[in-house]
């Protein structure tokens, strides 16, 4: 086993397409370019996940694509808990179908539903993602809440598009029993990869992803005085430092601002994208069985496909050890543009 000093998040893109075309995303979702119609086999997922769990990572995030469109989703969740031993299973979706599947998924072992809602305005929702189904998305959100499993809402904050909706989104989440509202800044370098839906943004708004970038400091200042508690968290051993503002209602407003800094490693040296938004926060398993270290570099992945044909697990174990070793010497780079007295930094934890 690799002697990693820090362990990344483990994220799995179960499938390669979601049927949407959001401004700030790309056809393969979290994965680098993956052929349309690609689904990971449950048996392959479990085989890799067992090795990851044995190396100390106890949580997994299922994403895509969109898990709601992955047929054996309930089986995958149940086996990840029973056979691979994951204690935290987060499911990330922005599709109405997830609401119909929520009761069975809760029974199978999902510990957190994560739905993406970027606006409460139907017309704007259609413009952002290309699909006119906001009522269905909001209905699915309620269905997830009704299972009793905690629910998180993700919102990508886009300047000049939805940044004025934050108060309404906070109020909506408080009224519906949502546990957490996570506000994310735009990944402004995502369109530098090989594929993205940013072309829709250029056509509809004449803008680039960089034009939509909106620092979250204003949000922090707006809600800091209303919060009963303020702290800093990070997910996994390499996550971005995130300011968490707990409201009197119990809702946690989480601010993921890239200017708070990120973790980088040796593979980032001399990279044309350095410093980038996502950096080394996660180890991703793609639907076509590649291990992916970052969002932007197509040329640096580890293919596991051939290893799945081997009855033994030695080669697969070695590939996982080598991949996790990438994170062993990761170092934190604090973005110089962030100022003290605004968003708390990684080493600062405050309570009000």
Short mmCIF file of C-alpha atoms in Angstrom, two decimals:
data_model
loop_
_atom_site.label_atom_id
_atom_site.label_comp_id
_atom_site.label_asym_id
_atom_site.label_seq_id
_atom_site.Cartn_x
_atom_site.Cartn_y
_atom_site.Cartn_z
CA UNK A 1 0.00 0.00 0.00
CA UNK A 2 1.26 3.48 -0.88
CA UNK A 3 2.37 5.50 2.09
CA UNK A 4 0.27 8.52 1.20
CA UNK A 5 0.41 11.37 3.67
CA UNK A 6 -2.93 12.64 2.45
CA UNK A 7 -5.85 10.86 0.86
CA UNK A 8 -7.99 12.43 -1.86
CA UNK A 9 -11.72 12.23 -2.33
CA UNK A 10 -12.83 9.23 -4.37
CA UNK A 11 -15.35 10.12 -7.06
CA UNK A 12 -16.86 7.81 -9.69
CA UNK A 13 -18.43 8.95 -12.95
CA UNK A 14 -20.88 6.09 -13.38
CA UNK A 15 -21.91 7.09 -16.89
CA UNK A 16 -20.72 9.47 -19.56
CA UNK A 17 -23.71 11.62 -20.44
CA UNK A 18 -26.51 13.43 -18.57
CA UNK A 19 -28.69 14.83 -21.37
CA UNK A 20 -27.99 18.44 -20.35
CA UNK A 21 -25.65 21.10 -21.62
CA UNK A 22 -24.94 23.44 -18.71
CA UNK A 23 -22.81 26.50 -19.49
CA UNK A 24 -20.20 25.61 -16.89
CA UNK A 25 -19.88 21.89 -17.64
CA UNK A 26 -18.98 19.58 -20.51
CA UNK A 27 -20.43 16.51 -22.28
CA UNK A 28 -18.56 13.98 -20.13
CA UNK A 29 -19.36 15.78 -16.88
CA UNK A 30 -16.61 15.31 -14.31
CA UNK A 31 -14.69 12.91 -16.53
CA UNK A 32 -12.37 13.91 -19.32
CA UNK A 33 -13.62 12.95 -22.80
CA UNK A 34 -15.54 9.69 -22.59
CA UNK A 35 -17.52 8.12 -25.42
CA UNK A 36 -21.26 8.63 -25.35
CA UNK A 37 -23.25 5.72 -23.94
CA UNK A 38 -20.45 4.48 -21.68
CA UNK A 39 -21.55 2.97 -18.34
CA UNK A 40 -19.27 1.42 -15.77
CA UNK A 41 -20.01 -2.21 -14.95
CA UNK A 42 -21.02 -2.72 -11.32
CA UNK A 43 -18.61 -5.62 -10.92
CA UNK A 44 -15.71 -3.46 -12.13
CA UNK A 45 -16.75 -0.61 -9.86
CA UNK A 46 -16.84 -2.87 -6.82
CA UNK A 47 -13.49 -4.43 -7.65
CA UNK A 48 -11.76 -1.05 -7.83
CA UNK A 49 -13.70 0.37 -4.89
CA UNK A 50 -12.60 -2.46 -2.60
CA UNK A 51 -8.97 -1.54 -3.21
CA UNK A 52 -9.66 2.13 -2.60
CA UNK A 53 -11.47 1.35 0.65
CA UNK A 54 -8.62 -0.90 1.82
CA UNK A 55 -6.31 2.08 1.43
CA UNK A 56 -8.17 4.16 3.98
CA UNK A 57 -10.78 6.07 1.97
CA UNK A 58 -14.19 5.48 3.54
CA UNK A 59 -16.38 7.86 1.50
CA UNK A 60 -17.34 7.80 -2.15
CA UNK A 61 -19.16 10.26 -4.41
CA UNK A 62 -21.19 8.90 -7.30
CA UNK A 63 -21.50 11.33 -10.17
CA UNK A 64 -21.46 11.35 -13.95
CA UNK A 65 -22.93 12.00 -16.42
CA UNK A 66 -25.86 11.58 -14.10
CA UNK A 67 -26.40 8.65 -11.74
CA UNK A 68 -30.16 9.03 -12.16
CA UNK A 69 -29.72 7.63 -15.69
CA UNK A 70 -27.56 4.70 -14.56
CA UNK A 71 -29.77 1.61 -14.57
CA UNK A 72 -28.06 -0.53 -11.87
CA UNK A 73 -27.69 2.40 -9.45
CA UNK A 74 -29.44 0.79 -6.49
CA UNK A 75 -27.39 -2.39 -6.90
CA UNK A 76 -24.17 -0.36 -7.08
CA UNK A 77 -25.00 1.56 -3.89
CA UNK A 78 -25.96 -1.56 -1.96
CA UNK A 79 -22.82 -3.41 -2.99
CA UNK A 80 -20.55 -0.43 -2.29
CA UNK A 81 -21.81 -0.52 1.29
CA UNK A 82 -22.04 -4.29 1.81
CA UNK A 83 -19.11 -5.60 -0.24
CA UNK A 84 -16.69 -2.68 -0.45
CA UNK A 85 -17.41 -1.28 3.02
CA UNK A 86 -17.98 2.40 2.27
CA UNK A 87 -19.64 4.20 5.17
CA UNK A 88 -20.43 7.45 3.34
CA UNK A 89 -22.05 7.29 -0.09
CA UNK A 90 -22.95 10.63 -1.67
CA UNK A 91 -25.08 10.72 -4.80
CA UNK A 92 -24.82 13.75 -7.10
CA UNK A 93 -27.60 14.41 -9.62
CA UNK A 94 -29.51 17.17 -11.37
CA UNK A 95 -32.21 15.01 -12.99
CA UNK A 96 -35.88 14.71 -11.92
CA UNK A 97 -35.74 10.90 -12.13
CA UNK A 98 -33.59 10.79 -9.01
CA UNK A 99 -36.66 11.68 -6.97
CA UNK A 100 -38.50 8.55 -8.12
CA UNK A 101 -35.51 6.41 -7.20
CA UNK A 102 -34.77 8.16 -3.90
CA UNK A 103 -36.67 5.77 -1.54
CA UNK A 104 -34.93 2.69 -2.95
CA UNK A 105 -31.58 4.46 -2.91
CA UNK A 106 -32.04 5.48 0.70
CA UNK A 107 -32.78 1.86 1.56
CA UNK A 108 -29.73 0.72 -0.42
CA UNK A 109 -27.45 2.94 1.64
CA UNK A 110 -27.09 6.45 0.20
CA UNK A 111 -26.04 8.73 3.07
CA UNK A 112 -26.31 12.07 1.25
CA UNK A 113 -28.36 13.21 -1.73
CA UNK A 114 -26.72 16.06 -3.62
CA UNK A 115 -28.89 17.86 -6.18
CA UNK A 116 -27.86 20.75 -8.39
CA UNK A 117 -30.19 23.75 -8.56
CA UNK A 118 -28.75 26.89 -10.15
CA UNK A 119 -31.88 29.02 -10.33
CA UNK A 120 -35.52 29.11 -9.26
CA UNK A 121 -36.54 30.81 -12.53
CA UNK A 122 -37.79 28.27 -15.11
CA UNK A 123 -36.73 30.31 -18.15
CA UNK A 124 -33.25 30.84 -16.80
CA UNK A 125 -32.97 27.15 -15.86
CA UNK A 126 -33.74 26.24 -19.46
CA UNK A 127 -31.16 28.70 -20.75
CA UNK A 128 -28.43 27.44 -18.40
CA UNK A 129 -28.85 23.70 -18.94
CA UNK A 130 -30.83 23.46 -22.18
CA UNK A 131 -33.71 21.49 -20.64
CA UNK A 132 -37.07 22.89 -19.48
CA UNK A 133 -37.70 20.78 -16.37
CA UNK A 134 -37.19 22.96 -13.29
CA UNK A 135 -40.52 21.93 -11.64
CA UNK A 136 -39.44 18.30 -11.95
CA UNK A 137 -36.02 19.04 -10.46
CA UNK A 138 -37.56 20.87 -7.48
CA UNK A 139 -40.10 18.07 -7.03
CA UNK A 140 -37.29 15.51 -6.98
CA UNK A 141 -35.53 17.59 -4.37
CA UNK A 142 -38.58 17.32 -2.12
CA UNK A 143 -38.75 13.58 -2.73
CA UNK A 144 -35.13 13.20 -1.63
CA UNK A 145 -35.84 15.20 1.54
CA UNK A 146 -38.84 13.01 2.32
CA UNK A 147 -36.61 9.91 2.61
CA UNK A 148 -35.03 11.34 5.76
CA UNK A 149 -31.53 11.15 4.22
CA UNK A 150 -29.69 14.51 4.43
CA UNK A 151 -29.88 16.57 1.24
CA UNK A 152 -27.37 19.05 -0.14
CA UNK A 153 -28.01 21.53 -2.95
CA UNK A 154 -25.17 22.62 -5.23
CA UNK A 155 -25.40 26.02 -6.93
CA UNK A 156 -22.80 27.37 -9.33
CA UNK A 157 -22.76 31.13 -8.81
CA UNK A 158 -22.49 32.98 -12.13
CA UNK A 159 -22.01 36.72 -12.26
CA UNK A 160 -24.75 38.49 -14.19
CA UNK A 161 -26.80 35.30 -14.47
CA UNK A 162 -27.88 33.94 -11.07
CA UNK A 163 -25.75 35.74 -8.48
CA UNK A 164 -28.71 37.86 -7.38
CA UNK A 165 -30.76 34.74 -6.59
CA UNK A 166 -28.76 33.59 -3.58
CA UNK A 167 -31.18 35.01 -0.96
CA UNK A 168 -34.06 33.24 -2.67
CA UNK A 169 -32.14 29.98 -2.86
CA UNK A 170 -31.23 30.22 0.83
CA UNK A 171 -34.88 30.83 1.73
CA UNK A 172 -36.05 27.96 -0.48
CA UNK A 173 -33.60 25.54 1.10
CA UNK A 174 -34.59 26.63 4.61
CA UNK A 175 -38.27 26.15 3.83
CA UNK A 176 -37.80 22.67 2.32
CA UNK A 177 -35.65 21.09 5.01
CA UNK A 178 -32.42 21.06 3.03
CA UNK A 179 -29.36 20.34 5.18
CA UNK A 180 -26.78 22.27 3.14
CA UNK A 181 -26.55 24.81 0.30
CA UNK A 182 -23.14 24.71 -1.34
CA UNK A 183 -22.25 27.74 -3.44
CA UNK A 184 -19.46 27.15 -5.93
CA UNK A 185 -17.58 29.62 -8.05
CA UNK A 186 -17.32 28.95 -11.78
CA UNK A 187 -14.46 26.69 -12.85
CA UNK A 188 -13.23 29.40 -15.16
CA UNK A 189 -10.53 27.28 -16.81
CA UNK A 190 -12.81 24.33 -17.66
CA UNK A 191 -13.21 25.52 -21.25
CA UNK A 192 -9.46 25.13 -21.73
CA UNK A 193 -9.89 21.36 -21.89
CA UNK A 194 -10.83 19.38 -24.99
CA UNK A 195 -14.60 19.71 -24.69
CA UNK A 196 -17.10 21.94 -22.92
CA UNK A 197 -20.53 23.49 -23.27
CA UNK A 198 -19.06 26.97 -22.98
CA UNK A 199 -19.86 27.42 -26.67
CA UNK A 200 -23.53 27.70 -25.67
CA UNK A 201 -22.57 30.51 -23.33
CA UNK A 202 -20.76 32.30 -26.15
CA UNK A 203 -23.77 31.94 -28.45
CA UNK A 204 -26.42 32.96 -25.93
CA UNK A 205 -24.56 35.55 -23.87
CA UNK A 206 -21.47 36.41 -25.88
CA UNK A 207 -19.40 35.54 -22.82
CA UNK A 208 -16.72 33.13 -21.61
CA UNK A 209 -16.57 31.18 -18.35
CA UNK A 210 -14.07 33.70 -17.07
CA UNK A 211 -16.65 36.45 -17.60
CA UNK A 212 -19.06 34.64 -15.26
CA UNK A 213 -16.62 34.30 -12.40
CA UNK A 214 -18.07 35.89 -9.25
CA UNK A 215 -16.00 35.91 -6.02
CA UNK A 216 -18.03 34.68 -3.08
CA UNK A 217 -16.74 37.20 -0.54
CA UNK A 218 -19.88 39.33 -0.90
CA UNK A 219 -21.99 36.30 -0.01
CA UNK A 220 -19.80 35.63 3.01
CA UNK A 221 -20.20 39.17 4.24
CA UNK A 222 -23.96 39.14 3.65
CA UNK A 223 -24.57 36.03 5.73
CA UNK A 224 -21.78 36.16 8.29
CA UNK A 225 -23.80 38.38 10.65
CA UNK A 226 -26.81 36.05 10.31
CA UNK A 227 -24.83 32.90 11.04
CA UNK A 228 -24.81 31.31 14.48
CA UNK A 229 -21.58 29.51 13.64
CA UNK A 230 -18.71 30.05 11.19
CA UNK A 231 -16.02 27.50 10.47
CA UNK A 232 -13.73 26.15 7.77
CA UNK A 233 -13.96 22.63 6.39
CA UNK A 234 -12.36 20.60 3.67
CA UNK A 235 -13.46 17.32 2.14
CA UNK A 236 -10.96 14.51 2.29
CA UNK A 237 -7.33 15.27 2.93
CA UNK A 238 -6.91 17.56 -0.07
CA UNK A 239 -10.14 19.48 -0.45
CA UNK A 240 -10.43 23.19 -0.96
CA UNK A 241 -10.88 25.11 2.29
CA UNK A 242 -14.56 26.05 2.41
CA UNK A 243 -16.26 28.59 4.66
CA UNK A 244 -19.35 27.12 6.35
CA UNK A 245 -21.98 29.50 7.73
CA UNK A 246 -24.66 27.81 9.83
CA UNK A 247 -27.96 29.69 9.89
CA UNK A 248 -30.37 29.74 12.84
CA UNK A 249 -32.64 27.45 10.81
CA UNK A 250 -29.91 24.81 10.78
CA UNK A 251 -29.13 25.28 7.08
CA UNK A 252 -25.40 25.28 6.34
CA UNK A 253 -24.34 27.71 3.61
CA UNK A 254 -21.02 26.43 2.25
CA UNK A 255 -18.79 28.67 0.14
CA UNK A 256 -16.31 26.95 -2.16
CA UNK A 257 -14.18 29.80 -3.45
CA UNK A 258 -11.15 28.77 -5.51
CA UNK A 259 -9.25 31.82 -4.29
CA UNK A 260 -8.93 30.10 -0.94
CA UNK A 261 -6.23 27.96 -2.50
CA UNK A 262 -5.82 24.35 -3.56
CA UNK A 263 -3.50 21.35 -3.31
CA UNK A 264 -0.93 20.61 -6.00
CA UNK A 265 1.60 17.83 -6.55
CA UNK A 266 4.61 16.88 -8.60
CA UNK A 267 2.46 16.16 -11.65
CA UNK A 268 1.41 19.83 -11.62
CA UNK A 269 4.97 21.03 -12.24
CA UNK A 270 5.35 22.68 -15.64
CA UNK A 271 1.65 22.12 -16.38
CA UNK A 272 0.30 24.76 -18.77
CA UNK A 273 -2.83 25.06 -16.62
CA UNK A 274 -0.99 25.75 -13.32
CA UNK A 275 -2.37 27.16 -11.10
CA UNK A 276 -5.81 25.78 -11.88
CA UNK A 277 -9.17 25.71 -10.13
CA UNK A 278 -9.57 22.03 -9.26
CA UNK A 279 -5.98 20.87 -8.71
CA UNK A 280 -5.55 17.51 -6.88
CA UNK A 281 -8.66 17.37 -4.72
CA UNK A 282 -9.92 13.99 -5.96
CA UNK A 283 -9.06 10.68 -7.53
CA UNK A 284 -11.74 9.97 -10.13
CA UNK A 285 -12.70 6.67 -11.69
CA UNK A 286 -14.26 7.24 -15.10
CA UNK A 287 -17.01 5.21 -16.73
CA UNK A 288 -14.44 3.77 -19.15
CA UNK A 289 -12.19 2.62 -16.29
CA UNK A 290 -9.51 5.28 -16.15
CA UNK A 291 -8.12 6.86 -13.01
CA UNK A 292 -8.16 10.62 -13.47
CA UNK A 293 -6.15 13.03 -11.33
CA UNK A 294 -7.45 16.42 -12.47
CA UNK A 295 -10.19 17.91 -14.60
CA UNK A 296 -8.08 19.35 -17.39
CA UNK A 297 -5.29 17.00 -18.47
CA UNK A 298 -6.38 14.36 -20.94
CA UNK A 299 -2.83 13.02 -21.22
CA UNK A 300 -2.39 11.94 -17.60
CA UNK A 301 -4.71 9.10 -16.65
CA UNK A 302 -4.17 5.48 -15.67
CA UNK A 303 -6.15 2.94 -17.67
CA UNK A 304 -7.47 0.00 -15.67
CA UNK A 305 -9.31 -1.70 -18.52
CA UNK A 306 -6.71 -4.37 -19.28
CA UNK A 307 -6.20 -5.05 -15.59
CA UNK A 308 -9.83 -6.08 -15.23
CA UNK A 309 -9.20 -9.05 -17.50
CA UNK A 310 -6.65 -10.44 -15.06
CA UNK A 311 -8.04 -12.81 -12.44
CA UNK A 312 -5.45 -11.66 -9.92
CA UNK A 313 -5.53 -8.33 -8.17
CA UNK A 314 -1.79 -7.67 -7.89
CA UNK A 315 -1.56 -5.41 -10.93
CA UNK A 316 -4.72 -3.54 -9.98
CA UNK A 317 -3.44 -3.04 -6.44
CA UNK A 318 -0.14 -1.72 -7.78
CA UNK A 319 -1.95 0.73 -10.06
CA UNK A 320 -3.99 2.04 -7.12
CA UNK A 321 -0.90 2.37 -4.95
CA UNK A 322 0.94 4.27 -7.65
CA UNK A 323 -2.05 6.53 -8.28
CA UNK A 324 -2.56 7.37 -4.61
CA UNK A 325 1.15 8.04 -4.38
CA UNK A 326 0.58 11.06 -6.64
CA UNK A 327 -1.10 12.73 -3.67
CA UNK A 328 1.51 11.78 -1.07
CA UNK A 329 3.65 14.91 -1.41
CA UNK A 330 0.84 17.33 -2.26
CA UNK A 331 1.37 20.90 -1.13
CA UNK A 332 -1.09 23.70 -0.52
CA UNK A 333 -0.91 26.89 -2.58
CA UNK A 334 -2.73 29.83 -1.09
CA UNK A 335 -4.05 32.08 -3.81
CA UNK A 336 -2.46 35.53 -3.42
CA UNK A 337 -5.66 37.32 -4.44
CA UNK A 338 -7.52 36.35 -1.27
CA UNK A 339 -7.26 38.79 1.60
CA UNK A 340 -7.36 38.19 5.30
CA UNK A 341 -10.54 39.40 6.92
CA UNK A 342 -12.64 38.07 4.05
CA UNK A 343 -13.05 34.33 3.64
CA UNK A 344 -11.27 32.36 6.37
CA UNK A 345 -8.15 30.53 5.26
CA UNK A 346 -7.42 26.83 5.57
CA UNK A 347 -5.78 26.98 8.98
CA UNK A 348 -8.33 29.33 10.53
CA UNK A 349 -11.41 27.96 12.26
CA UNK A 350 -13.72 30.38 13.99
CA UNK A 351 -16.94 30.01 15.89
CA UNK A 352 -19.48 32.72 16.56
#
